mmCIF file of C-alpha atoms in Angstrom:
data_model
loop_
_atom_site.group_PDB
_atom_site.id
_atom_site.type_symbol
_atom_site.label_atom_id
_atom_site.label_comp_id
_atom_site.label_asym_id
_atom_site.label_seq_id
_atom_site.Cartn_x
_atom_site.Cartn_y
_atom_site.Cartn_z
ATOM 1 C CA UNK Q 1 -36.180 8.697 91.678
ATOM 2 C CA UNK Q 2 -32.421 9.057 91.775
ATOM 3 C CA UNK Q 3 -30.198 7.701 89.007
ATOM 4 C CA UNK Q 4 -26.719 8.350 87.742
ATOM 5 C CA UNK Q 5 -26.942 10.108 84.370
ATOM 6 C CA UNK Q 6 -23.320 10.682 83.355
ATOM 7 C CA UNK Q 7 -19.679 10.681 84.335
ATOM 8 C CA UNK Q 8 -17.318 13.391 83.086
ATOM 9 C CA UNK Q 9 -13.751 12.283 82.234
ATOM 10 C CA UNK Q 10 -10.776 14.396 81.168
ATOM 11 C CA UNK Q 11 -7.949 12.899 79.104
ATOM 12 C CA UNK Q 12 -5.232 13.941 76.673
ATOM 13 C CA UNK Q 13 -6.955 12.563 73.556
ATOM 14 C CA UNK Q 14 -10.616 11.543 73.263
ATOM 15 C CA UNK Q 15 -10.304 9.235 70.240
ATOM 16 C CA UNK Q 16 -8.729 6.118 71.833
ATOM 17 C CA UNK Q 17 -11.218 6.068 74.714
ATOM 18 C CA UNK Q 18 -14.108 6.721 72.320
ATOM 19 C CA UNK Q 19 -12.993 3.760 70.171
ATOM 20 C CA UNK Q 20 -12.749 1.556 73.287
ATOM 21 C CA UNK Q 21 -16.256 2.506 74.464
ATOM 22 C CA UNK Q 22 -17.891 2.124 71.048
ATOM 23 C CA UNK Q 23 -16.292 -1.320 70.752
ATOM 24 C CA UNK Q 24 -17.614 -2.376 74.153
ATOM 25 C CA UNK Q 25 -21.039 -0.801 73.471
ATOM 26 C CA UNK Q 26 -21.743 -0.769 69.718
ATOM 27 C CA UNK Q 27 -25.287 0.457 70.408
ATOM 28 C CA UNK Q 28 -23.889 3.736 71.840
ATOM 29 C CA UNK Q 29 -23.381 6.829 69.717
ATOM 30 C CA UNK Q 30 -21.887 10.287 70.029
ATOM 31 C CA UNK Q 31 -24.883 12.300 71.275
ATOM 32 C CA UNK Q 32 -23.256 15.690 70.874
ATOM 33 C CA UNK Q 33 -19.916 17.442 70.910
ATOM 34 C CA UNK Q 34 -18.302 20.841 70.791
ATOM 35 C CA UNK Q 35 -15.569 23.097 72.085
ATOM 36 C CA UNK Q 36 -15.518 25.130 75.277
ATOM 37 C CA UNK Q 37 -13.222 27.307 77.308
ATOM 38 C CA UNK Q 38 -11.923 25.632 80.451
ATOM 39 C CA UNK Q 39 -10.269 27.275 83.428
ATOM 40 C CA UNK Q 40 -9.980 30.789 84.764
ATOM 41 C CA UNK Q 41 -9.381 33.805 82.515
ATOM 42 C CA UNK Q 42 -5.611 33.813 83.120
ATOM 43 C CA UNK Q 43 -5.296 30.007 82.610
ATOM 44 C CA UNK Q 44 -8.052 29.451 80.037
ATOM 45 C CA UNK Q 45 -7.687 26.755 77.397
ATOM 46 C CA UNK Q 46 -10.012 25.392 74.740
ATOM 47 C CA UNK Q 47 -11.116 21.800 75.083
ATOM 48 C CA UNK Q 48 -13.062 19.546 72.775
ATOM 49 C CA UNK Q 49 -15.772 17.522 74.519
ATOM 50 C CA UNK Q 50 -18.294 14.902 73.495
ATOM 51 C CA UNK Q 51 -21.091 12.861 75.041
ATOM 52 C CA UNK Q 52 -21.051 9.163 74.161
ATOM 53 C CA UNK Q 53 -23.875 6.881 75.270
ATOM 54 C CA UNK Q 54 -27.563 6.363 74.656
ATOM 55 C CA UNK Q 55 -30.638 8.534 75.192
ATOM 56 C CA UNK Q 56 -30.544 8.112 78.974
ATOM 57 C CA UNK Q 57 -26.912 7.649 80.059
ATOM 58 C CA UNK Q 58 -23.568 8.827 78.786
ATOM 59 C CA UNK Q 59 -19.945 9.556 79.476
ATOM 60 C CA UNK Q 60 -18.527 12.999 78.793
ATOM 61 C CA UNK Q 61 -15.040 12.838 77.290
ATOM 62 C CA UNK Q 62 -12.897 15.995 77.335
ATOM 63 C CA UNK Q 63 -9.485 16.386 75.712
ATOM 64 C CA UNK Q 64 -6.559 18.590 76.658
ATOM 65 C CA UNK Q 65 -5.631 17.019 79.996
ATOM 66 C CA UNK Q 66 -2.138 17.741 81.283
ATOM 67 C CA UNK Q 67 -0.335 15.372 83.655
ATOM 68 C CA UNK Q 68 -0.513 11.751 84.622
ATOM 69 C CA UNK Q 69 -3.660 9.843 85.480
ATOM 70 C CA UNK Q 70 -3.907 8.246 88.927
ATOM 71 C CA UNK Q 71 -1.882 5.032 89.242
ATOM 72 C CA UNK Q 72 -4.478 2.254 89.311
ATOM 73 C CA UNK Q 73 -2.221 0.177 91.556
ATOM 74 C CA UNK Q 74 -1.627 3.075 93.934
ATOM 75 C CA UNK Q 75 -3.563 4.500 96.853
ATOM 76 C CA UNK Q 76 -3.924 8.053 95.558
ATOM 77 C CA UNK Q 77 -7.419 9.563 95.679
ATOM 78 C CA UNK Q 78 -9.466 9.484 92.503
ATOM 79 C CA UNK Q 79 -11.577 7.132 90.424
ATOM 80 C CA UNK Q 80 -10.602 3.488 90.850
ATOM 81 C CA UNK Q 81 -12.868 2.162 88.080
ATOM 82 C CA UNK Q 82 -16.204 2.699 86.368
ATOM 83 C CA UNK Q 83 -18.556 -0.294 86.337
ATOM 84 C CA UNK Q 84 -21.134 -1.288 83.730
ATOM 85 C CA UNK Q 85 -23.696 -4.082 83.996
ATOM 86 C CA UNK Q 86 -23.997 -5.968 80.704
ATOM 87 C CA UNK Q 87 -26.337 -8.715 79.529
ATOM 88 C CA UNK Q 88 -23.670 -10.754 77.734
ATOM 89 C CA UNK Q 89 -20.182 -10.436 79.198
ATOM 90 C CA UNK Q 90 -18.633 -12.876 76.728
ATOM 91 C CA UNK Q 91 -19.792 -10.717 73.798
ATOM 92 C CA UNK Q 92 -18.115 -7.644 75.311
ATOM 93 C CA UNK Q 93 -14.898 -9.600 75.883
ATOM 94 C CA UNK Q 94 -15.014 -10.931 72.314
ATOM 95 C CA UNK Q 95 -15.565 -7.507 70.707
ATOM 96 C CA UNK Q 96 -12.769 -5.928 72.738
ATOM 97 C CA UNK Q 97 -10.435 -8.849 71.995
ATOM 98 C CA UNK Q 98 -11.004 -8.435 68.246
ATOM 99 C CA UNK Q 99 -9.756 -4.834 68.576
ATOM 100 C CA UNK Q 100 -6.665 -5.885 70.540
ATOM 101 C CA UNK Q 101 -7.847 -5.085 74.067
ATOM 102 C CA UNK Q 102 -7.105 -7.686 76.723
ATOM 103 C CA UNK Q 103 -8.671 -8.273 80.116
ATOM 104 C CA UNK Q 104 -6.586 -6.663 82.838
ATOM 105 C CA UNK Q 105 -8.262 -8.441 85.772
ATOM 106 C CA UNK Q 106 -10.761 -11.292 85.866
ATOM 107 C CA UNK Q 107 -12.839 -11.098 89.036
ATOM 108 C CA UNK Q 108 -12.961 -13.882 91.566
ATOM 109 C CA UNK Q 109 -15.495 -16.657 91.018
ATOM 110 C CA UNK Q 110 -18.924 -15.776 92.421
ATOM 111 C CA UNK Q 111 -22.074 -17.895 92.250
ATOM 112 C CA UNK Q 112 -24.241 -15.058 90.865
ATOM 113 C CA UNK Q 113 -22.002 -12.682 88.905
ATOM 114 C CA UNK Q 114 -18.988 -12.477 86.603
ATOM 115 C CA UNK Q 115 -16.652 -9.489 86.317
ATOM 116 C CA UNK Q 116 -13.731 -8.393 84.187
ATOM 117 C CA UNK Q 117 -11.716 -5.185 84.217
ATOM 118 C CA UNK Q 118 -10.047 -3.412 81.287
ATOM 119 C CA UNK Q 119 -7.705 -0.447 81.211
ATOM 120 C CA UNK Q 120 -8.565 1.881 78.339
ATOM 121 C CA UNK Q 121 -5.849 3.708 76.370
ATOM 122 C CA UNK Q 122 -6.193 6.845 78.535
ATOM 123 C CA UNK Q 123 -5.573 4.822 81.710
ATOM 124 C CA UNK Q 124 -9.134 4.627 83.067
ATOM 125 C CA UNK Q 125 -10.246 1.241 84.332
ATOM 126 C CA UNK Q 126 -13.652 -0.094 83.320
ATOM 127 C CA UNK Q 127 -15.416 -3.026 84.972
ATOM 128 C CA UNK Q 128 -17.910 -5.071 82.980
ATOM 129 C CA UNK Q 129 -20.258 -7.114 85.140
ATOM 130 C CA UNK Q 130 -22.862 -9.739 84.307
ATOM 131 C CA UNK Q 131 -25.360 -10.841 86.927
ATOM 132 C CA UNK Q 132 -26.479 -14.458 86.721
ATOM 133 C CA UNK Q 133 -29.498 -13.912 88.957
ATOM 134 C CA UNK Q 134 -32.302 -11.381 89.114
ATOM 135 C CA UNK Q 135 -32.802 -11.917 92.860
ATOM 136 C CA UNK Q 136 -31.401 -8.937 94.797
ATOM 137 C CA UNK Q 137 -30.311 -11.219 97.659
ATOM 138 C CA UNK Q 138 -28.176 -13.245 95.236
ATOM 139 C CA UNK Q 139 -26.802 -10.629 92.853
ATOM 140 C CA UNK Q 140 -25.988 -8.263 95.733
ATOM 141 C CA UNK Q 141 -24.526 -11.008 97.908
ATOM 142 C CA UNK Q 142 -21.277 -9.905 99.484
ATOM 143 C CA UNK Q 143 -18.934 -12.761 100.076
ATOM 144 C CA UNK Q 144 -19.257 -16.110 98.421
ATOM 145 C CA UNK Q 145 -16.307 -15.469 96.114
ATOM 146 C CA UNK Q 146 -13.734 -18.153 95.628
ATOM 147 C CA UNK Q 147 -10.379 -18.355 93.930
ATOM 148 C CA UNK Q 148 -8.056 -15.452 93.280
ATOM 149 C CA UNK Q 149 -8.214 -12.407 91.050
ATOM 150 C CA UNK Q 150 -6.610 -13.269 87.736
ATOM 151 C CA UNK Q 151 -4.311 -10.435 86.706
ATOM 152 C CA UNK Q 152 -3.670 -10.342 82.977
ATOM 153 C CA UNK Q 153 -1.222 -8.441 80.817
ATOM 154 C CA UNK Q 154 -2.289 -4.789 80.671
ATOM 155 C CA UNK Q 155 -2.844 -2.982 77.378
ATOM 156 C CA UNK Q 156 -2.652 0.544 78.714
ATOM 157 C CA UNK Q 157 0.052 1.700 76.301
ATOM 158 C CA UNK Q 158 -1.015 -0.299 73.264
ATOM 159 C CA UNK Q 159 -2.352 1.324 70.090
ATOM 160 C CA UNK Q 160 -5.675 -0.124 68.969
ATOM 161 C CA UNK Q 161 -7.411 -0.158 65.585
#
């Protein structure tokens, strides 16, 4: 068996992204955290890290990043977005909306899935996806989309409660 266990992200400040993730996934928790030395001996710095998720999957969040995150509209190499399958997309949208987060992009209409994208406060983009079929041939159907992507106002630089 092969499965993705975690993704490791580095940002300036962990707290805003942690708040975003715990709003989207209230069943998640901080599994562990600590401090570590990062970098070579001559460039070493201390970073705080934490694992947020459930017993099987998590994201590692590290603070102390220096520099700008990849421009999501650009063509630079790097992570474009991180996607999560959810059972109830409208509940995720509602919880995030209550905390002041707005959808950045609503995916095109598809007969068997719905998608929305959010930019978190650190500048990472997260996709939330709900499948409306359990049949692999339908949920994994490429093509069949209609309409245009709906680009919404971004909240990348907004402070959230």
